[in-house]
C-alpha cells in the first residue's frame, strides 16, 4: 500500500522569501487477523442470554521518502531527503455479555442489559534520517520515536422500552462508559536546533521519554416519550450526563474537566394526508475530543510541519433545529428540510509558525460555528427488493474565532452529495450488490480552505449453505479519487498540501455463522429524525 503527497509553501521573512516543494512517497504493508466466538441461550421463549469474545492482531511496516527542495530569492538553494522506517504491531480483545427479555410476546416491549470490556496494546518504532543532497558538509539529522499504547474500556448499559397507546412509546435507559488510555513515548530531544543546508539539525540530542494518561468516565441516564394526537405526533427526550475527565503527562502536569450536561430533544410532526407530512425538531448534542487530538506527542516526521495534540481540549456542543417536509407515494419519497446548527467551543485544527519557519499544528477550542442550509433526500425502489437514495445539501457556514492569533473569521458556502443503492438478486436473494458514493464540496476555514473530496465504494455479496456462509467482495474507491487537500494561508506562510493513500483496494471476506447467533444492532437513546448536513464530521 502506498502513500504519497505534495506540498508547496512560500515563507516570507524579514528581508527574503523562500519557496519549498515537498514530495512524499511511501509504501505500507498491513497484516491483520480477527476472530469471534459467540453463544446465545434461550431459557424461555421470551428471554435470551448471550456472550461474545473477539480477538484481533495486526502488524504494519512502513517506509517513506520525503524530498525537500527549498529556494530563496537571494539565490540560495537547498535539497534534502528524509527517510522514515517504521514498524508497528498490536493486539486486542473484548468480551461482552448481554441479556434481553420480551414481554407479552411483543418485541417492542423489552428489557435489555449489556456489559462489555475491551483491552488493546500496541507498539510503534520509527527511525528517521534526513541528509542534505549535493552538499560538501554533509548536514544530517537523526531521530527516533517509539510509542507504546495501552487502552482499557468498560461499558455497561440497561434499556427498557414499552409501547403505548396511539402509536406511543416510552424508553428509559442508563449507560456508563469508563476508559483509560496509557501512552509512553520515547524519543530524541534537544533544547536547541539550527537550520543547516535546509535541515533542522538538533544540537546534542539526548534520549528522553514521557508518559501520558487520559481517563474519561461518562455516566448517563436518558428517557424518551412519544405518541400521536390525531394527525399530530410528539416525541420528547432528555439525556443527563455526568463526566469525569483527567489527563496527566510528563509526571507533574495534569488537567481536570468534570462537568454535568443535559441534552434535550423534541420532535413535532403533522401527518397532513397519506402522502404529505411535516416535522420540526430540536436537539442538543456533544462531540468530545478523542485520540490524536488530545495526545501531546510531538510528531516531527516532517521537520517543517510538526503535529501534536492538546490534552486540555474541552467538548464542543451543538444546538440543532430543523423544519422538514416529506412526500411519500408507495415506496418513493422526497424529504426536504431546512436546518440551522450552532456549535460552541469548536474542536478545530490550529496552526502557528515560529521565527525559524517551523509550522506547528494542534487542536484548540476555537470560538463558534453556525451552519444553515437546505437538505433534500430522495428515495426510490429498484426492482427485486432494491433501493436507491440520493442526499444533497447546500449550506452557509460562519466560523467566528474570537481573539485567536493567526486565524480569522470564515464565511462561505459549501455543499455535499451522497448516493446509495443496493439490490437483491436470485430466487431467494442469494446475491446482493451495493454502491455508495460521497462528494464533499470545498469550504473556507479560519486559516485557509479545505478543497473537498469524492469517492465511491462497491461490493457484491453471495449467501451459501442456507445463509450460514456469506462471501463478500468489496472494491473501495472504485475510481481512485479519494485524497485530502487543503490550503493554509496565515501570517507569513502560504502552503498547499495534497495527501493520498492507496485507497482502491479489493477485499474478500468470508463469514460462517454457526447456530442461530444473530447480530443485534446497538440502540441509540438519542432522538432520530431529519439528518441535516449529514456528512458533518466525516473524516478519513
Short mmCIF file of C-alpha atoms in Angstrom, two decimals:
data_model
loop_
_atom_site.label_atom_id
_atom_site.label_comp_id
_atom_site.label_asym_id
_atom_site.label_seq_id
_atom_site.Cartn_x
_atom_site.Cartn_y
_atom_site.Cartn_z
CA UNK A 1 0.00 0.00 0.00
CA UNK A 2 1.44 3.33 -0.98
CA UNK A 3 1.12 6.83 0.39
CA UNK A 4 2.06 9.96 -1.50
CA UNK A 5 1.75 13.67 -1.01
CA UNK A 6 2.80 17.02 -2.40
CA UNK A 7 3.36 20.31 -0.60
CA UNK A 8 4.18 23.77 -1.84
CA UNK A 9 4.92 26.51 0.67
CA UNK A 10 6.03 30.10 0.48
CA UNK A 11 7.53 31.72 3.57
CA UNK A 12 8.21 35.45 3.77
CA UNK A 13 10.99 36.53 6.12
CA UNK A 14 12.15 39.97 7.21
CA UNK A 15 14.26 40.55 4.10
CA UNK A 16 13.79 37.48 1.88
CA UNK A 17 11.28 34.88 0.70
CA UNK A 18 11.64 31.12 0.29
CA UNK A 19 9.68 28.66 -1.84
CA UNK A 20 9.70 25.00 -0.80
CA UNK A 21 8.40 21.96 -2.66
CA UNK A 22 7.97 18.62 -0.92
CA UNK A 23 7.29 15.22 -2.49
CA UNK A 24 6.34 12.30 -0.27
CA UNK A 25 6.34 8.69 -1.43
CA UNK A 26 5.74 5.80 0.91
CA UNK A 27 4.90 2.11 0.98
CA UNK A 28 2.96 0.30 3.63
CA UNK A 29 2.20 -3.36 4.32
CA UNK A 30 -0.52 -4.27 6.79
CA UNK A 31 -1.47 -7.68 8.09
CA UNK A 32 -4.34 -8.37 10.44
CA UNK A 33 -6.31 -11.31 11.76
CA UNK A 34 -9.60 -11.35 13.64
CA UNK A 35 -11.60 -13.99 15.42
CA UNK A 36 -15.04 -14.04 17.00
CA UNK A 37 -16.82 -16.63 19.13
CA UNK A 38 -20.32 -16.19 20.48
CA UNK A 39 -23.19 -18.11 22.02
CA UNK A 40 -26.85 -17.48 22.80
CA UNK A 41 -29.03 -19.37 25.27
CA UNK A 42 -32.81 -19.18 25.33
CA UNK A 43 -34.00 -20.20 28.83
CA UNK A 44 -37.57 -19.31 27.77
CA UNK A 45 -39.20 -18.21 24.54
CA UNK A 46 -39.10 -14.58 25.73
CA UNK A 47 -35.56 -14.46 27.14
CA UNK A 48 -32.10 -14.73 25.63
CA UNK A 49 -28.67 -14.62 27.27
CA UNK A 50 -25.58 -14.26 25.13
CA UNK A 51 -21.88 -13.65 25.20
CA UNK A 52 -19.24 -12.84 22.61
CA UNK A 53 -15.44 -12.88 22.55
CA UNK A 54 -13.48 -11.01 19.88
CA UNK A 55 -9.71 -11.10 19.39
CA UNK A 56 -7.54 -9.29 16.86
CA UNK A 57 -3.89 -8.89 15.95
CA UNK A 58 -2.20 -6.63 13.43
CA UNK A 59 1.25 -5.78 12.10
CA UNK A 60 2.34 -2.88 9.94
CA UNK A 61 5.57 -1.92 8.19
CA UNK A 62 6.01 1.47 6.57
CA UNK A 63 8.79 3.33 4.81
CA UNK A 64 8.74 6.69 3.10
CA UNK A 65 10.95 9.23 1.40
CA UNK A 66 10.30 12.96 1.78
CA UNK A 67 12.23 15.11 -0.69
CA UNK A 68 12.59 18.82 0.08
CA UNK A 69 13.63 21.46 -2.43
CA UNK A 70 13.98 24.97 -0.99
CA UNK A 71 14.88 28.09 -2.98
CA UNK A 72 15.35 31.62 -1.57
CA UNK A 73 15.03 34.78 -3.64
CA UNK A 74 18.58 35.61 -2.55
CA UNK A 75 19.79 32.76 -4.79
CA UNK A 76 20.42 30.22 -2.02
CA UNK A 77 19.02 26.73 -2.65
CA UNK A 78 18.89 23.54 -0.56
CA UNK A 79 17.75 19.99 -1.24
CA UNK A 80 17.39 17.17 1.26
CA UNK A 81 15.95 13.69 1.58
CA UNK A 82 14.20 12.44 4.72
CA UNK A 83 13.93 8.64 5.07
CA UNK A 84 11.48 7.11 7.54
CA UNK A 85 11.27 3.43 8.52
CA UNK A 86 8.50 2.34 10.84
CA UNK A 87 7.24 -0.94 12.22
CA UNK A 88 4.27 -1.47 14.48
CA UNK A 89 2.20 -4.25 15.93
CA UNK A 90 -0.69 -4.66 18.28
CA UNK A 91 -3.28 -6.98 19.69
CA UNK A 92 -6.59 -6.60 21.44
CA UNK A 93 -9.63 -8.41 22.72
CA UNK A 94 -13.07 -7.70 24.04
CA UNK A 95 -15.70 -9.77 25.80
CA UNK A 96 -19.33 -8.90 26.30
CA UNK A 97 -22.40 -10.40 27.90
CA UNK A 98 -25.98 -9.47 27.12
CA UNK A 99 -29.49 -10.23 28.29
CA UNK A 100 -32.86 -9.49 26.69
CA UNK A 101 -36.40 -10.19 27.84
CA UNK A 102 -39.53 -9.50 25.83
CA UNK A 103 -42.91 -9.01 27.48
CA UNK A 104 -46.27 -10.27 26.22
CA UNK A 105 -44.60 -11.75 23.13
CA UNK A 106 -44.04 -8.22 21.87
CA UNK A 107 -40.53 -7.45 20.52
CA UNK A 108 -41.21 -3.73 21.06
CA UNK A 109 -41.76 -4.25 24.80
CA UNK A 110 -38.47 -5.40 26.28
CA UNK A 111 -35.73 -5.07 28.88
CA UNK A 112 -32.11 -5.44 27.76
CA UNK A 113 -28.76 -5.28 29.52
CA UNK A 114 -25.20 -5.43 28.26
CA UNK A 115 -21.72 -5.23 29.72
CA UNK A 116 -18.54 -5.15 27.67
CA UNK A 117 -14.84 -4.92 28.49
CA UNK A 118 -12.10 -4.36 25.91
CA UNK A 119 -8.33 -4.04 26.04
CA UNK A 120 -5.75 -3.28 23.38
CA UNK A 121 -1.99 -2.76 23.31
CA UNK A 122 0.30 -1.64 20.51
CA UNK A 123 3.90 -0.57 19.89
CA UNK A 124 5.37 1.53 17.11
CA UNK A 125 9.08 2.08 16.35
CA UNK A 126 10.00 4.89 13.96
CA UNK A 127 13.51 5.79 12.78
CA UNK A 128 14.17 8.95 10.76
CA UNK A 129 17.28 10.06 8.87
CA UNK A 130 17.49 13.31 6.91
CA UNK A 131 20.51 14.19 4.76
CA UNK A 132 21.38 17.17 2.61
CA UNK A 133 21.91 16.34 -1.04
CA UNK A 134 24.67 17.81 -3.18
CA UNK A 135 26.37 19.03 -0.02
CA UNK A 136 30.04 19.28 0.86
CA UNK A 137 29.41 19.47 4.62
CA UNK A 138 27.01 16.51 4.73
CA UNK A 139 24.42 18.02 7.06
CA UNK A 140 22.39 15.27 8.70
CA UNK A 141 19.70 14.85 11.37
CA UNK A 142 18.64 11.63 13.11
CA UNK A 143 15.51 10.99 15.13
CA UNK A 144 13.79 8.11 16.90
CA UNK A 145 10.16 7.88 18.00
CA UNK A 146 8.86 4.91 19.99
CA UNK A 147 5.22 4.72 21.10
CA UNK A 148 3.67 2.16 23.45
CA UNK A 149 -0.11 2.49 23.74
CA UNK A 150 -2.49 0.65 26.07
CA UNK A 151 -6.24 1.15 26.22
CA UNK A 152 -8.90 -0.28 28.56
CA UNK A 153 -12.63 0.35 28.30
CA UNK A 154 -15.69 -0.95 30.16
CA UNK A 155 -19.24 -0.21 29.00
CA UNK A 156 -22.42 -1.16 30.87
CA UNK A 157 -25.93 -0.38 29.65
CA UNK A 158 -29.56 -1.13 30.55
CA UNK A 159 -32.53 -0.24 28.31
CA UNK A 160 -36.27 -0.58 28.80
CA UNK A 161 -38.86 0.10 26.11
CA UNK A 162 -42.64 -0.08 26.31
CA UNK A 163 -45.21 0.62 23.59
CA UNK A 164 -48.10 2.92 24.49
CA UNK A 165 -51.49 3.64 23.02
CA UNK A 166 -51.86 5.88 19.96
CA UNK A 167 -48.60 4.59 18.44
CA UNK A 168 -46.79 5.78 21.54
CA UNK A 169 -43.53 4.61 23.05
CA UNK A 170 -41.62 5.12 26.28
CA UNK A 171 -37.88 4.46 26.56
CA UNK A 172 -35.72 4.55 29.67
CA UNK A 173 -32.03 3.74 29.95
CA UNK A 174 -28.73 4.01 31.78
CA UNK A 175 -25.22 3.78 30.36
CA UNK A 176 -21.73 4.06 31.84
CA UNK A 177 -18.54 4.21 29.79
CA UNK A 178 -15.25 4.04 31.72
CA UNK A 179 -11.99 4.27 29.74
CA UNK A 180 -8.28 4.63 30.49
CA UNK A 181 -5.64 5.28 27.84
CA UNK A 182 -1.94 4.98 28.78
CA UNK A 183 0.73 6.08 26.31
CA UNK A 184 4.51 6.08 26.63
CA UNK A 185 6.72 8.00 24.23
CA UNK A 186 10.49 7.57 23.82
CA UNK A 187 12.32 9.96 21.52
CA UNK A 188 15.40 12.13 20.97
CA UNK A 189 15.14 15.63 22.45
CA UNK A 190 17.22 18.77 22.15
CA UNK A 191 16.92 22.23 23.67
CA UNK A 192 18.36 23.89 20.57
CA UNK A 193 18.16 23.30 16.82
CA UNK A 194 19.57 25.24 13.87
CA UNK A 195 18.88 25.27 10.13
CA UNK A 196 21.86 23.86 8.26
CA UNK A 197 21.64 23.45 4.48
CA UNK A 198 17.84 23.23 4.65
CA UNK A 199 17.81 20.73 7.52
CA UNK A 200 16.71 21.49 11.07
CA UNK A 201 19.63 19.94 12.97
CA UNK A 202 19.21 19.37 16.73
CA UNK A 203 22.19 20.27 18.92
CA UNK A 204 23.36 17.44 21.17
CA UNK A 205 20.14 15.40 21.23
CA UNK A 206 19.62 13.02 24.15
CA UNK A 207 17.21 10.17 24.80
CA UNK A 208 14.03 11.29 26.55
CA UNK A 209 10.63 9.86 27.45
CA UNK A 210 7.34 10.85 28.96
CA UNK A 211 4.08 9.14 29.86
CA UNK A 212 0.56 10.30 29.09
CA UNK A 213 -2.62 9.03 30.73
CA UNK A 214 -6.13 10.03 29.70
CA UNK A 215 -9.10 8.92 31.81
CA UNK A 216 -12.73 9.52 30.93
CA UNK A 217 -15.80 8.28 32.82
CA UNK A 218 -19.22 9.01 31.30
CA UNK A 219 -22.38 8.15 33.24
CA UNK A 220 -25.76 8.86 31.68
CA UNK A 221 -29.47 8.30 32.19
CA UNK A 222 -31.91 9.01 29.40
CA UNK A 223 -35.57 8.75 28.55
CA UNK A 224 -37.84 9.47 25.59
CA UNK A 225 -41.62 9.60 25.34
CA UNK A 226 -43.73 9.91 22.24
CA UNK A 227 -47.28 9.37 20.95
CA UNK A 228 -49.80 10.60 18.43
CA UNK A 229 -52.65 13.04 19.00
CA UNK A 230 -54.79 12.66 15.91
CA UNK A 231 -52.74 13.89 12.95
CA UNK A 232 -50.01 15.23 15.24
CA UNK A 233 -47.08 13.30 16.65
CA UNK A 234 -44.97 14.39 19.61
CA UNK A 235 -41.70 12.99 20.93
CA UNK A 236 -39.53 14.42 23.68
CA UNK A 237 -36.32 13.15 25.19
CA UNK A 238 -33.76 14.07 27.81
CA UNK A 239 -30.27 12.71 28.45
CA UNK A 240 -28.43 13.66 31.65
CA UNK A 241 -24.67 13.08 31.79
CA UNK A 242 -22.01 13.34 34.45
CA UNK A 243 -18.49 13.20 33.02
CA UNK A 244 -15.15 12.94 34.83
CA UNK A 245 -12.05 13.66 32.71
CA UNK A 246 -8.42 13.65 33.82
CA UNK A 247 -5.23 13.98 31.77
CA UNK A 248 -1.71 13.53 33.20
CA UNK A 249 1.56 13.93 31.32
CA UNK A 250 5.27 14.45 31.90
CA UNK A 251 4.93 13.44 35.52
CA UNK A 252 3.52 16.57 37.14
CA UNK A 253 1.27 18.19 34.54
CA UNK A 254 -2.45 17.48 34.77
CA UNK A 255 -5.81 18.71 33.53
CA UNK A 256 -9.18 18.02 35.16
CA UNK A 257 -12.51 18.65 33.48
CA UNK A 258 -15.53 17.31 35.37
CA UNK A 259 -18.87 18.51 34.04
CA UNK A 260 -22.60 17.83 34.11
CA UNK A 261 -24.67 18.35 30.97
CA UNK A 262 -28.26 17.96 29.83
CA UNK A 263 -29.19 17.06 26.25
CA UNK A 264 -32.86 17.65 25.44
CA UNK A 265 -34.55 16.71 22.18
CA UNK A 266 -38.03 17.39 20.84
CA UNK A 267 -39.90 16.44 17.66
CA UNK A 268 -43.31 17.65 16.49
CA UNK A 269 -44.87 16.16 13.35
CA UNK A 270 -48.09 16.55 11.41
CA UNK A 271 -49.49 13.96 9.00
CA UNK A 272 -51.44 16.08 6.53
CA UNK A 273 -52.61 13.09 4.47
CA UNK A 274 -51.36 9.71 3.30
CA UNK A 275 -48.64 11.34 1.19
CA UNK A 276 -47.57 14.54 2.96
CA UNK A 277 -46.14 15.09 6.44
CA UNK A 278 -44.30 17.89 8.25
CA UNK A 279 -41.82 17.72 11.10
CA UNK A 280 -40.00 20.21 13.32
CA UNK A 281 -37.21 19.17 15.67
CA UNK A 282 -34.67 20.47 18.17
CA UNK A 283 -31.73 18.65 19.74
CA UNK A 284 -28.55 19.34 21.68
CA UNK A 285 -25.52 17.12 21.13
CA UNK A 286 -21.94 16.82 22.31
CA UNK A 287 -18.71 15.96 20.49
CA UNK A 288 -15.90 15.01 22.85
CA UNK A 289 -12.17 15.17 21.99
CA UNK A 290 -10.64 11.82 21.12
CA UNK A 291 -7.45 10.07 20.08
CA UNK A 292 -4.75 12.12 18.37
CA UNK A 293 -6.43 15.41 19.21
CA UNK A 294 -5.62 15.05 22.95
CA UNK A 295 -2.30 13.17 22.82
CA UNK A 296 0.60 15.64 23.34
CA UNK A 297 3.18 13.54 21.49
CA UNK A 298 5.15 15.65 19.00
CA UNK A 299 5.13 14.15 15.51
CA UNK A 300 8.18 15.62 13.76
CA UNK A 301 8.35 13.19 10.84
CA UNK A 302 8.33 16.39 8.73
CA UNK A 303 10.60 18.92 10.47
CA UNK A 304 8.89 21.85 8.70
CA UNK A 305 5.38 20.73 9.70
CA UNK A 306 5.12 19.46 13.27
CA UNK A 307 1.91 17.98 14.69
CA UNK A 308 0.82 17.46 18.28
CA UNK A 309 -2.34 17.10 20.39
CA UNK A 310 -3.87 19.20 23.15
CA UNK A 311 -4.82 17.33 26.37
CA UNK A 312 -6.73 20.39 27.63
CA UNK A 313 -9.39 20.26 24.92
CA UNK A 314 -12.98 20.67 26.07
CA UNK A 315 -16.04 19.14 24.38
CA UNK A 316 -17.99 21.06 21.77
CA UNK A 317 -21.77 21.45 21.96
CA UNK A 318 -24.18 21.74 19.04
CA UNK A 319 -27.75 23.01 19.11
CA UNK A 320 -29.74 21.95 16.03
CA UNK A 321 -33.15 22.98 14.72
CA UNK A 322 -34.84 21.61 11.60
CA UNK A 323 -38.12 22.02 9.75
CA UNK A 324 -38.86 19.32 7.21
CA UNK A 325 -41.45 18.26 4.64
CA UNK A 326 -41.88 14.69 3.37
CA UNK A 327 -43.82 13.47 0.37
CA UNK A 328 -44.37 9.70 0.02
CA UNK A 329 -46.14 7.60 -2.58
CA UNK A 330 -45.80 3.84 -2.42
CA UNK A 331 -42.03 3.33 -1.94
CA UNK A 332 -40.99 6.67 -3.41
CA UNK A 333 -40.29 9.56 -1.03
CA UNK A 334 -38.78 13.03 -1.15
CA UNK A 335 -37.77 14.77 2.07
CA UNK A 336 -36.86 18.45 2.15
CA UNK A 337 -35.58 20.12 5.30
CA UNK A 338 -34.22 23.49 6.37
CA UNK A 339 -31.64 23.18 9.15
CA UNK A 340 -29.80 25.51 11.48
CA UNK A 341 -26.87 24.49 13.67
CA UNK A 342 -24.75 26.45 16.10
CA UNK A 343 -21.69 24.87 17.70
CA UNK A 344 -19.79 26.40 20.62
CA UNK A 345 -16.19 25.67 21.63
CA UNK A 346 -15.44 24.12 18.23
CA UNK A 347 -12.71 21.48 18.28
CA UNK A 348 -10.65 22.80 15.37
CA UNK A 349 -7.19 22.15 13.96
CA UNK A 350 -4.99 25.20 14.54
CA UNK A 351 -1.50 26.05 13.26
CA UNK A 352 1.14 28.55 14.30
CA UNK A 353 4.56 29.37 12.88
CA UNK A 354 7.75 30.30 14.73
CA UNK A 355 10.69 32.53 13.85
CA UNK A 356 12.54 29.60 12.24
CA UNK A 357 9.68 28.91 9.84
CA UNK A 358 8.53 25.71 11.57
CA UNK A 359 4.78 25.21 11.46
CA UNK A 360 3.18 23.51 14.48
CA UNK A 361 -0.36 22.13 14.15
CA UNK A 362 -2.51 21.13 17.10
CA UNK A 363 -6.14 21.38 18.23
CA UNK A 364 -7.90 24.11 20.18
CA UNK A 365 -11.42 25.12 21.20
CA UNK A 366 -11.97 27.91 18.73
CA UNK A 367 -14.99 30.18 19.01
CA UNK A 368 -18.30 29.35 17.37
CA UNK A 369 -19.58 27.89 14.10
CA UNK A 370 -23.02 28.43 12.60
CA UNK A 371 -24.47 26.47 9.67
CA UNK A 372 -27.81 26.99 7.99
CA UNK A 373 -28.97 25.35 4.80
CA UNK A 374 -31.19 23.02 2.82
CA UNK A 375 -31.09 19.23 2.55
CA UNK A 376 -33.02 17.02 0.12
CA UNK A 377 -33.29 13.23 0.41
CA UNK A 378 -34.90 11.27 -2.44
CA UNK A 379 -35.59 7.53 -2.15
CA UNK A 380 -36.94 5.19 -4.82
CA UNK A 381 -37.32 1.42 -5.15
CA UNK A 382 -35.33 -0.72 -7.53
CA UNK A 383 -36.65 -3.99 -8.97
CA UNK A 384 -36.31 -7.15 -6.88
CA UNK A 385 -36.12 -5.65 -3.39
CA UNK A 386 -33.70 -2.88 -4.23
CA UNK A 387 -33.48 0.73 -3.15
CA UNK A 388 -31.73 3.91 -4.28
CA UNK A 389 -31.16 7.01 -2.18
CA UNK A 390 -29.78 10.43 -3.14
CA UNK A 391 -28.91 13.01 -0.49
CA UNK A 392 -27.89 16.57 -1.34
CA UNK A 393 -27.31 19.55 0.91
CA UNK A 394 -26.18 23.13 0.46
CA UNK A 395 -25.40 25.33 3.43
CA UNK A 396 -23.92 28.62 4.53
CA UNK A 397 -21.26 28.45 7.24
CA UNK A 398 -19.86 31.10 9.52
CA UNK A 399 -16.85 30.50 11.80
CA UNK A 400 -16.18 33.10 14.50
CA UNK A 401 -12.76 32.52 16.02
CA UNK A 402 -12.64 35.29 18.61
CA UNK A 403 -9.25 36.56 19.79
CA UNK A 404 -7.04 33.85 18.23
CA UNK A 405 -3.69 34.67 16.64
CA UNK A 406 -3.05 33.54 13.04
CA UNK A 407 -6.79 32.92 12.39
CA UNK A 408 -9.69 34.99 11.10
CA UNK A 409 -13.46 34.65 10.83
CA UNK A 410 -14.51 32.44 7.91
CA UNK A 411 -17.76 32.91 5.99
CA UNK A 412 -18.82 31.00 2.88
CA UNK A 413 -20.93 28.31 1.22
CA UNK A 414 -20.44 24.57 0.81
CA UNK A 415 -22.38 21.55 -0.45
CA UNK A 416 -22.42 17.75 -0.16
CA UNK A 417 -23.81 14.82 -2.16
CA UNK A 418 -24.29 11.16 -1.26
CA UNK A 419 -25.64 8.34 -3.43
CA UNK A 420 -26.50 4.87 -2.16
CA UNK A 421 -28.09 1.90 -3.93
CA UNK A 422 -28.49 -1.81 -3.25
CA UNK A 423 -30.40 -4.71 -4.72
CA UNK A 424 -31.02 -8.40 -4.08
CA UNK A 425 -30.88 -10.90 -6.94
CA UNK A 426 -31.71 -14.58 -7.32
CA UNK A 427 -34.75 -16.59 -6.29
CA UNK A 428 -34.13 -16.12 -2.56
CA UNK A 429 -31.94 -13.05 -2.67
CA UNK A 430 -28.71 -15.04 -2.52
CA UNK A 431 -26.92 -12.31 -4.47
CA UNK A 432 -26.72 -8.70 -3.29
CA UNK A 433 -24.88 -5.68 -4.65
CA UNK A 434 -24.34 -2.23 -3.17
CA UNK A 435 -22.68 1.05 -4.16
CA UNK A 436 -22.06 4.13 -2.03
CA UNK A 437 -20.67 7.40 -3.37
CA UNK A 438 -19.80 10.58 -1.46
CA UNK A 439 -18.84 14.05 -2.61
CA UNK A 440 -17.93 16.74 -0.11
CA UNK A 441 -17.56 20.23 -1.51
CA UNK A 442 -14.82 22.74 -0.70
CA UNK A 443 -15.24 25.06 2.27
CA UNK A 444 -13.44 28.01 3.80
CA UNK A 445 -11.65 27.62 7.16
CA UNK A 446 -10.26 30.13 9.68
CA UNK A 447 -6.75 29.52 8.32
CA UNK A 448 -7.36 28.76 4.66
CA UNK A 449 -9.52 26.42 2.61
CA UNK A 450 -10.45 22.74 2.58
CA UNK A 451 -10.71 21.50 -1.02
CA UNK A 452 -13.22 18.70 -0.51
CA UNK A 453 -13.06 15.09 -1.72
CA UNK A 454 -15.03 12.41 -3.56
CA UNK A 455 -15.02 8.61 -3.70
CA UNK A 456 -17.25 5.59 -4.38
CA UNK A 457 -17.24 2.07 -2.91
CA UNK A 458 -18.90 -1.02 -4.42
CA UNK A 459 -19.44 -4.56 -3.19
CA UNK A 460 -21.20 -7.78 -4.09
CA UNK A 461 -22.35 -10.47 -1.66
CA UNK A 462 -23.29 -14.15 -2.08
CA UNK A 463 -25.06 -16.29 0.51
CA UNK A 464 -24.45 -20.05 0.56
CA UNK A 465 -25.47 -23.05 2.67
CA UNK A 466 -28.90 -21.64 3.57
CA UNK A 467 -27.35 -18.35 4.65
CA UNK A 468 -24.78 -19.83 7.04
CA UNK A 469 -21.87 -18.90 4.75
CA UNK A 470 -21.55 -15.40 3.29
CA UNK A 471 -18.91 -14.27 0.79
CA UNK A 472 -18.37 -10.52 0.35
CA UNK A 473 -16.23 -8.94 -2.37
CA UNK A 474 -15.64 -5.20 -1.91
CA UNK A 475 -13.81 -2.67 -4.08
CA UNK A 476 -13.09 0.56 -2.23
CA UNK A 477 -12.62 3.89 -4.02
CA UNK A 478 -13.55 2.47 -7.43
CA UNK A 479 -12.21 5.45 -9.41
CA UNK A 480 -9.17 6.10 -7.17
CA UNK A 481 -10.21 9.69 -6.39
CA UNK A 482 -10.02 9.73 -2.59
CA UNK A 483 -7.45 12.26 -1.41
CA UNK A 484 -7.04 15.06 1.11
CA UNK A 485 -6.02 18.56 0.06
CA UNK A 486 -6.17 21.97 1.66
CA UNK A 487 -4.72 25.47 1.56
CA UNK A 488 -3.19 27.24 4.58
CA UNK A 489 -2.68 30.99 4.45
CA UNK A 490 -1.87 32.97 7.59
CA UNK A 491 0.86 35.23 8.98
CA UNK A 492 3.85 34.97 6.59
CA UNK A 493 3.00 31.43 5.37
CA UNK A 494 1.27 30.23 2.22
CA UNK A 495 1.08 26.43 1.95
CA UNK A 496 -0.74 23.97 -0.33
CA UNK A 497 -0.97 20.32 0.74
CA UNK A 498 -2.20 17.25 -1.08
CA UNK A 499 -2.09 13.82 0.53
CA UNK A 500 -3.24 10.49 -0.86
CA UNK A 501 -3.09 6.98 0.47
CA UNK A 502 -3.75 3.88 -1.58
CA UNK A 503 -7.50 3.69 -1.28
CA UNK A 504 -8.52 1.49 -4.20
CA UNK A 505 -8.34 -1.96 -2.65
CA UNK A 506 -10.09 -5.27 -3.20
CA UNK A 507 -11.34 -7.10 -0.10
CA UNK A 508 -12.68 -10.65 0.14
CA UNK A 509 -14.47 -11.58 3.36
CA UNK A 510 -15.95 -14.95 4.32
CA UNK A 511 -18.36 -15.23 7.26
CA UNK A 512 -19.59 -18.56 8.60
CA UNK A 513 -22.44 -18.49 11.10
CA UNK A 514 -22.91 -21.46 13.41
CA UNK A 515 -26.29 -21.96 15.07
CA UNK A 516 -28.78 -19.13 15.45
CA UNK A 517 -26.48 -16.39 16.70
CA UNK A 518 -27.55 -13.12 15.11
CA UNK A 519 -26.08 -9.66 15.00
CA UNK A 520 -28.06 -7.24 17.15
CA UNK A 521 -27.93 -3.55 16.43
CA UNK A 522 -26.94 -1.44 19.37
CA UNK A 523 -29.70 1.01 20.08
CA UNK A 524 -29.02 4.69 20.47
CA UNK A 525 -31.04 6.62 23.04
CA UNK A 526 -30.63 9.83 21.09
CA UNK A 527 -33.52 11.12 19.03
CA UNK A 528 -33.81 10.25 15.38
CA UNK A 529 -35.13 12.48 12.64
CA UNK A 530 -34.01 14.55 9.71
CA UNK A 531 -30.25 14.40 9.44
CA UNK A 532 -29.44 17.93 8.32
CA UNK A 533 -25.87 18.30 6.94
CA UNK A 534 -25.37 14.55 7.24
CA UNK A 535 -21.70 14.50 6.23
CA UNK A 536 -20.63 16.81 9.04
CA UNK A 537 -17.66 15.29 10.84
CA UNK A 538 -16.79 12.71 8.20
CA UNK A 539 -13.06 12.13 8.04
CA UNK A 540 -10.58 9.63 6.69
#
